[in-house]
Short mmCIF file of C-alpha atoms and ligand atoms in Angstrom, two decimals:
data_model
loop_
_atom_site.label_atom_id
_atom_site.label_comp_id
_atom_site.label_asym_id
_atom_site.label_seq_id
_atom_site.Cartn_x
_atom_site.Cartn_y
_atom_site.Cartn_z
CA MET A 1 18.88 -1.67 16.89
CA ASN A 2 16.53 -2.26 19.85
CA VAL A 3 13.20 -2.87 18.08
CA GLY A 4 11.09 -3.40 21.22
CA SER A 5 8.85 -6.39 21.88
CA ASN A 6 6.65 -5.91 18.80
CA GLY A 7 9.10 -4.29 16.37
CA ILE A 8 10.47 -5.76 13.14
CA PRO A 9 13.63 -7.76 13.94
CA ALA A 10 16.86 -7.75 11.87
CA ARG A 11 16.96 -10.57 9.27
CA GLU A 12 18.75 -11.23 5.99
CA LEU A 13 17.22 -11.38 2.51
CA PRO A 14 15.32 -13.24 1.12
CA LEU A 15 12.41 -12.06 3.25
CA SER A 16 8.65 -11.72 3.12
CA ALA A 17 6.23 -9.44 4.99
CA ARG A 18 2.50 -8.82 5.02
CA ALA A 19 0.41 -5.74 5.91
CA PRO A 20 -3.38 -5.19 6.01
CA GLY A 21 -5.57 -2.81 4.03
CA LYS A 22 -7.80 -0.35 5.86
CA CYS A 23 -11.30 1.01 6.10
CA ILE A 24 -11.87 4.61 7.21
CA VAL A 25 -14.96 4.97 9.41
CA PHE A 26 -14.78 8.74 10.06
CA GLY A 27 -12.66 11.71 9.05
CA GLU A 28 -11.00 11.05 5.68
CA HIS A 29 -9.75 14.23 3.97
CA ALA A 30 -10.26 16.34 7.11
CA VAL A 31 -7.43 14.33 8.75
CA VAL A 32 -5.00 15.76 6.19
CA HIS A 33 -5.77 19.17 7.79
CA GLY A 34 -5.32 17.91 11.36
CA ALA A 35 -8.91 16.79 12.22
CA PRO A 36 -9.55 13.40 13.89
CA GLU A 37 -9.97 10.17 11.93
CA LEU A 38 -11.08 6.62 12.86
CA VAL A 39 -9.69 3.72 10.81
CA PHE A 40 -9.49 -0.06 11.14
CA ALA A 41 -7.26 -2.68 9.51
CA ILE A 42 -9.18 -5.16 7.32
CA ASP A 43 -8.71 -8.85 6.63
CA LEU A 44 -7.47 -8.21 3.07
CA SER A 45 -3.69 -7.85 2.87
CA THR A 46 -0.66 -7.39 0.65
CA GLN A 47 2.34 -9.71 0.93
CA VAL A 48 5.75 -8.88 -0.54
CA PHE A 49 8.60 -11.30 -1.27
CA VAL A 50 12.03 -9.67 -1.55
CA LYS A 51 15.36 -11.18 -2.64
CA LYS A 52 18.70 -9.93 -3.93
CA SER A 53 18.89 -9.39 -7.67
CA GLU A 54 21.10 -7.91 -10.42
CA THR A 55 18.70 -5.01 -11.02
CA ASN A 56 15.74 -3.52 -9.11
CA ARG A 57 12.58 -5.31 -10.25
CA LEU A 58 8.93 -5.06 -9.18
CA ASN A 59 6.74 -7.98 -10.26
CA ALA A 60 9.32 -8.93 -12.92
CA ASP A 61 9.37 -5.35 -14.29
CA SER A 62 12.90 -3.94 -14.39
CA GLU A 63 11.34 -0.50 -15.07
CA GLY A 64 9.52 -0.78 -11.72
CA THR A 65 11.41 2.08 -10.06
CA ARG A 66 10.49 4.40 -12.94
CA ARG A 67 6.86 3.25 -13.17
CA ASN A 68 6.00 2.90 -9.48
CA ASP A 69 6.55 5.94 -7.24
CA TYR A 70 5.91 3.91 -4.03
CA PHE A 71 8.54 1.32 -4.97
CA ARG A 72 11.08 4.03 -5.81
CA SER A 73 10.56 6.02 -2.62
CA ALA A 74 10.61 2.85 -0.46
CA LEU A 75 14.04 1.97 -1.90
CA GLU A 76 15.25 5.53 -1.33
CA LEU A 77 13.97 5.88 2.25
CA ALA A 78 14.04 2.38 3.77
CA TRP A 79 16.92 0.52 2.11
CA LYS A 80 20.32 1.23 3.69
CA ASP A 81 22.24 -1.27 1.53
CA HIS A 82 21.02 0.13 -1.85
CA SER A 83 21.97 -3.13 -3.61
CA PRO A 84 19.36 -4.19 -6.24
CA VAL A 85 16.33 -6.20 -5.09
CA ASP A 86 13.65 -8.25 -6.78
CA VAL A 87 10.21 -7.59 -5.24
CA ARG A 88 7.07 -9.60 -5.89
CA ALA A 89 3.84 -8.25 -4.42
CA ILE A 90 0.65 -10.28 -4.08
CA SER A 91 -2.45 -8.43 -2.93
CA ARG A 92 -6.09 -9.22 -2.23
CA ILE A 93 -6.88 -5.49 -1.82
CA PRO A 94 -8.51 -3.94 -4.89
CA LYS A 95 -6.27 -1.12 -6.22
CA ALA A 96 -7.33 2.56 -6.10
CA ALA A 97 -10.52 1.49 -4.27
CA GLY A 98 -10.06 3.46 -1.04
CA LEU A 99 -9.08 0.31 0.88
CA GLY A 100 -5.42 1.06 1.52
CA SER A 101 -3.64 -0.97 -1.18
CA SER A 102 -0.76 1.51 -1.46
CA ALA A 103 -0.32 1.83 2.32
CA ALA A 104 -0.26 -1.98 2.67
CA PHE A 105 2.33 -2.27 -0.12
CA VAL A 106 4.46 0.50 1.43
CA ALA A 107 4.26 -0.86 5.00
CA SER A 108 5.03 -4.47 4.01
CA LEU A 109 7.94 -3.42 1.77
CA ALA A 110 9.29 -0.99 4.39
CA ALA A 111 9.09 -3.80 6.99
CA VAL A 112 11.24 -6.09 4.81
CA LEU A 113 13.76 -3.42 3.79
CA SER A 114 14.08 -2.18 7.38
CA SER A 115 14.49 -5.72 8.67
CA ALA A 116 17.30 -6.29 6.17
CA SER A 117 18.75 -2.90 7.22
CA GLY A 118 19.08 -3.90 10.92
CA GLY A 119 15.48 -3.94 12.22
CA ILE A 120 13.07 -1.17 13.23
CA ASP A 121 10.62 -0.44 16.04
CA ARG A 122 6.95 0.09 15.21
CA PRO A 123 6.79 3.88 15.75
CA ARG A 124 9.73 4.35 13.36
CA LEU A 125 8.20 1.95 10.81
CA ALA A 126 4.99 4.03 10.95
CA GLN A 127 6.94 7.29 10.43
CA GLN A 128 8.98 5.77 7.62
CA SER A 129 5.91 4.30 5.86
CA PHE A 130 4.20 7.70 6.05
CA GLU A 131 7.25 9.41 4.54
CA ILE A 132 7.43 6.87 1.69
CA GLU A 133 3.73 7.28 0.86
CA ARG A 134 3.93 11.07 1.17
CA ALA A 135 7.02 11.20 -1.11
CA ALA A 136 5.17 9.12 -3.72
CA GLN A 137 1.80 10.93 -3.52
CA GLY A 138 2.98 14.43 -2.64
CA VAL A 139 0.06 14.91 -0.21
CA GLY A 140 -1.75 13.04 2.56
CA SER A 141 -1.98 12.09 6.21
CA PRO A 142 -0.46 9.14 8.09
CA GLY A 143 -3.88 7.50 8.70
CA ASP A 144 -3.55 4.73 6.11
CA THR A 145 0.10 3.84 6.76
CA SER A 146 -0.23 3.97 10.56
CA THR A 147 -3.21 1.58 10.36
CA ALA A 148 -1.24 -0.80 8.10
CA VAL A 149 1.56 -0.76 10.71
CA ALA A 150 -0.60 -0.87 13.88
CA GLY A 151 -3.48 -3.19 12.82
CA GLY A 152 -6.79 -3.07 14.73
CA PHE A 153 -8.74 0.17 15.23
CA VAL A 154 -6.79 3.42 15.48
CA ALA A 155 -7.80 7.03 16.10
CA ILE A 156 -5.72 9.81 14.61
CA ASN A 157 -5.81 13.03 16.68
CA GLY A 158 -8.70 11.73 18.79
CA GLY A 159 -9.82 9.27 21.45
CA SER A 160 -8.31 8.62 24.86
CA GLY A 161 -6.70 5.21 24.28
CA GLU A 162 -3.01 4.30 24.48
CA LEU A 163 -0.78 6.64 22.45
CA LEU A 164 0.96 4.37 19.94
CA TRP A 165 3.11 7.06 18.30
CA SER A 166 3.14 10.56 16.86
CA ILE A 167 3.87 11.14 13.19
CA ARG A 168 5.66 14.32 12.18
CA ALA A 169 5.55 16.27 8.92
CA PRO A 170 6.94 19.74 8.32
CA GLU A 171 3.47 21.33 8.61
CA ARG A 172 1.98 19.36 11.57
CA GLN A 173 2.01 16.34 13.87
CA TRP A 174 -0.62 13.58 14.14
CA ASP A 175 -1.10 11.49 17.33
CA VAL A 176 -2.06 7.85 16.74
CA ARG A 177 -4.02 6.10 19.51
CA ARG A 178 -5.45 2.62 20.02
CA VAL A 179 -9.25 2.23 20.00
CA SER A 180 -10.82 -1.05 21.08
CA ASP A 181 -12.76 -3.07 18.52
CA PRO A 182 -16.48 -3.20 19.39
CA GLY A 183 -16.71 -6.52 17.48
CA TRP A 184 -19.19 -5.39 14.81
CA VAL A 185 -19.47 -6.72 11.26
CA TRP A 186 -18.87 -4.12 8.52
CA VAL A 187 -19.68 -4.35 4.83
CA VAL A 188 -17.62 -2.56 2.20
CA ALA A 189 -18.49 -2.33 -1.50
CA TYR A 190 -16.19 -1.20 -4.29
CA SER A 191 -17.91 0.90 -6.96
CA GLY A 192 -15.53 -0.33 -9.68
CA ILE A 193 -14.44 3.25 -10.34
CA PRO A 194 -10.73 3.75 -9.61
CA ARG A 195 -9.64 7.23 -8.55
CA SER A 196 -6.53 9.23 -7.67
CA THR A 197 -6.08 9.94 -3.96
CA ALA A 198 -3.74 12.87 -4.64
CA GLU A 199 -6.22 14.60 -6.98
CA ALA A 200 -9.11 14.17 -4.53
CA VAL A 201 -6.98 15.42 -1.60
CA ARG A 202 -5.92 18.52 -3.54
CA ALA A 203 -9.51 19.30 -4.61
CA VAL A 204 -10.80 19.00 -1.03
CA GLY A 205 -7.89 21.12 0.23
CA ALA A 206 -8.93 23.88 -2.19
CA ARG A 207 -12.59 23.63 -1.03
CA LEU A 208 -11.60 23.82 2.65
CA GLY A 209 -9.42 26.86 1.90
CA ALA A 210 -12.34 28.68 0.18
CA PRO A 211 -15.04 30.76 1.97
CA GLY A 212 -17.02 28.53 4.35
CA GLY A 213 -14.18 25.96 4.36
CA PRO A 214 -13.03 26.47 7.98
CA GLU A 215 -16.64 25.97 9.20
CA LEU A 216 -16.89 22.75 7.17
CA LEU A 217 -13.58 21.52 8.62
CA GLU A 218 -14.93 22.24 12.11
CA GLU A 219 -18.00 20.08 11.32
CA PHE A 220 -15.76 17.23 10.07
CA ARG A 221 -13.80 17.54 13.30
CA ARG A 222 -16.96 17.42 15.45
CA VAL A 223 -18.45 14.39 13.64
CA ALA A 224 -15.21 12.38 13.82
CA LYS A 225 -14.63 13.24 17.49
CA HIS A 226 -18.16 12.16 18.45
CA GLY A 227 -17.84 9.11 16.19
CA ILE A 228 -14.61 7.95 17.87
CA ASP A 229 -16.18 8.42 21.33
CA ALA A 230 -19.40 6.63 20.30
CA LEU A 231 -17.55 3.63 18.84
CA GLY A 232 -15.36 3.50 21.96
CA ARG A 233 -18.44 3.05 24.17
CA GLY A 234 -20.08 0.61 21.71
CA ASP A 235 -22.93 3.06 20.93
CA ARG A 236 -24.02 1.64 17.57
CA SER A 237 -26.95 3.94 16.85
CA SER A 238 -24.84 7.09 17.38
CA VAL A 239 -22.10 5.67 15.14
CA ALA A 240 -24.72 4.96 12.44
CA GLU A 241 -26.13 8.52 12.61
CA LEU A 242 -22.64 10.01 12.48
CA LEU A 243 -21.77 7.89 9.41
CA LYS A 244 -24.68 9.56 7.61
CA LYS A 245 -23.58 13.04 8.80
CA ASN A 246 -20.01 12.37 7.65
CA GLN A 247 -21.35 11.38 4.21
CA GLU A 248 -23.25 14.69 3.96
CA LEU A 249 -20.00 16.56 4.60
CA LEU A 250 -18.07 14.48 2.07
CA ARG A 251 -20.82 15.17 -0.49
CA GLU A 252 -20.56 18.87 0.30
CA VAL A 253 -16.78 18.96 -0.34
CA GLY A 254 -17.36 17.26 -3.70
CA VAL A 255 -15.91 13.75 -3.29
CA SER A 256 -19.08 11.70 -3.59
CA HIS A 257 -19.99 10.25 -6.99
CA PRO A 258 -23.30 9.15 -8.59
CA ARG A 259 -22.17 5.49 -8.39
CA LEU A 260 -21.39 5.86 -4.67
CA GLU A 261 -24.75 7.56 -4.06
CA ALA A 262 -26.50 4.69 -5.91
CA LEU A 263 -24.73 2.15 -3.67
CA LEU A 264 -25.66 4.10 -0.51
CA GLU A 265 -29.30 4.27 -1.64
CA ALA A 266 -29.38 0.53 -2.39
CA ALA A 267 -27.81 -0.21 1.02
CA ALA A 268 -30.20 1.97 3.04
CA PRO A 269 -32.97 -0.60 3.86
CA ALA A 270 -30.42 -3.09 5.26
CA SER A 271 -27.92 -0.71 6.85
CA GLU A 272 -28.06 1.43 9.96
CA GLY A 273 -25.65 3.98 8.47
CA ALA A 274 -23.22 4.18 5.55
CA LYS A 275 -20.80 6.51 3.79
CA LEU A 276 -18.04 6.54 1.23
CA THR A 277 -14.70 5.37 2.61
CA GLY A 278 -11.27 6.62 1.54
CA ALA A 279 -10.60 9.44 -0.88
CA GLY A 280 -13.97 9.12 -2.67
CA ALA A 281 -14.64 10.41 -6.22
CA GLY A 282 -15.11 6.67 -6.96
CA GLY A 283 -13.65 4.00 -4.71
CA SER A 284 -15.77 2.32 -2.05
CA VAL A 285 -18.57 2.68 0.51
CA VAL A 286 -18.70 1.26 4.05
CA ALA A 287 -21.97 0.27 5.74
CA LEU A 288 -22.93 -0.84 9.23
CA PRO A 289 -25.54 -3.57 8.62
CA VAL A 290 -28.84 -3.84 10.44
CA PRO A 291 -28.07 -6.87 12.67
CA GLY A 292 -29.36 -10.00 10.91
CA LYS A 293 -29.48 -8.26 7.52
CA GLU A 294 -25.80 -8.69 6.61
CA ALA A 295 -26.52 -11.09 3.71
CA GLU A 296 -29.36 -8.88 2.44
CA LEU A 297 -27.01 -5.87 2.52
CA VAL A 298 -24.40 -7.75 0.49
CA ARG A 299 -27.09 -8.81 -2.05
CA ARG A 300 -28.41 -5.25 -2.34
CA LEU A 301 -24.94 -3.80 -2.94
CA ALA A 302 -24.13 -6.48 -5.54
CA ARG A 303 -27.46 -5.90 -7.35
CA ALA A 304 -26.66 -2.18 -7.46
CA GLY A 305 -23.41 -3.01 -9.31
CA GLY A 306 -20.96 -2.89 -6.38
CA LEU A 307 -18.36 -5.47 -5.43
CA PRO A 308 -19.26 -6.14 -1.76
CA PHE A 309 -17.06 -7.68 0.96
CA VAL A 310 -17.88 -8.48 4.54
CA VAL A 311 -14.79 -7.07 6.24
CA ARG A 312 -13.52 -8.15 9.62
CA PRO A 313 -11.17 -5.91 11.54
CA VAL A 314 -7.81 -7.67 12.10
CA PRO A 315 -5.66 -6.97 15.16
CA ASP A 316 -2.22 -7.36 13.54
CA GLY A 317 -0.30 -4.77 11.56
CA ALA A 318 2.70 -5.19 9.24
CA SER A 319 4.86 -8.18 10.13
CA LEU A 320 7.48 -10.49 8.67
CA VAL A 321 6.18 -13.80 7.34
CA GLU A 322 8.77 -16.24 8.62
CA GLY A 323 9.46 -19.87 7.83
C1 LIG B 401 -7.21 8.19 1.75
O1 LIG B 401 -7.31 6.82 2.08
C2 LIG B 401 -7.54 9.06 2.95
C3 LIG B 401 -7.40 10.56 2.71
O2 LIG B 401 -7.78 11.21 3.92
C4 LIG B 401 -6.00 10.93 2.35
C5 LIG B 401 -5.03 10.76 3.50
O3 LIG B 401 -5.43 10.79 4.66
O4 LIG B 401 -3.84 10.61 3.20
C6 LIG B 401 -8.35 11.03 1.61
#
């Protein structure tokens, strides 16, 4: 297959690949319903090591295909050979924290299986990773998987940058565009409360389908659109204000949590703007620090019981680790 200049080339097992986690700046949940979203790839990643085996195994567990829906659907959708494989996954991304651990696992595993199936170009890897995640979760948008495949900053259904690819599902299509990195430092803090993306997505879907829902969705759309434009022109104070507005909307659709609100309150004196990031109902917050107060912000979030990280956007998406 012609995989293009930045696709995943054909190789034979054993193979390894790595993909980054993600941080959603604007538009989570609303993106599932077609609104814009802004996401960047973070410098925490998952690496998978895959070799031939006598039975399918994930991290030494021969029940892996039964216990892990992502593993099972990756084998079904990305592995042409269907012979058994042993997969070991090592991740620095906290699980169920809103930071894209499942998308990074799916994209890195799909990259290996597609490489061993003859290679794949990046748009197809993005479509395939979305389909694997969607088959495992039952719901969702391609924001997380496309970011794990593209790296850098991406806008879904927004912005005016280069069109990387379009992702298709039976009910709609999402356009994925490149956004340039303004070079800011971001701080993320995990609340320590794991949550289920699928449950949160279904609950928000019900809220947006109830009276007043379409107006709320329109507000989500407006905030994310302005947010993408503001970040694109490096307008930090507008981005900060829009982060706060986006948090109000997320609170209104019921996916904030007392622990997240406590972290946002603790962050306020050292951050220009902050919000939950990911599915919410637990998970993590993202904050844009007041310049010069990055260390104070980290201290405040840690004192309030969060697990803070300074995250740097990384330009590279899923790739084979060769040599
Ligand atoms: C989860 O990281 C982001 C959500 O918008 C779900 C999705 O887009 O698939 C909540």
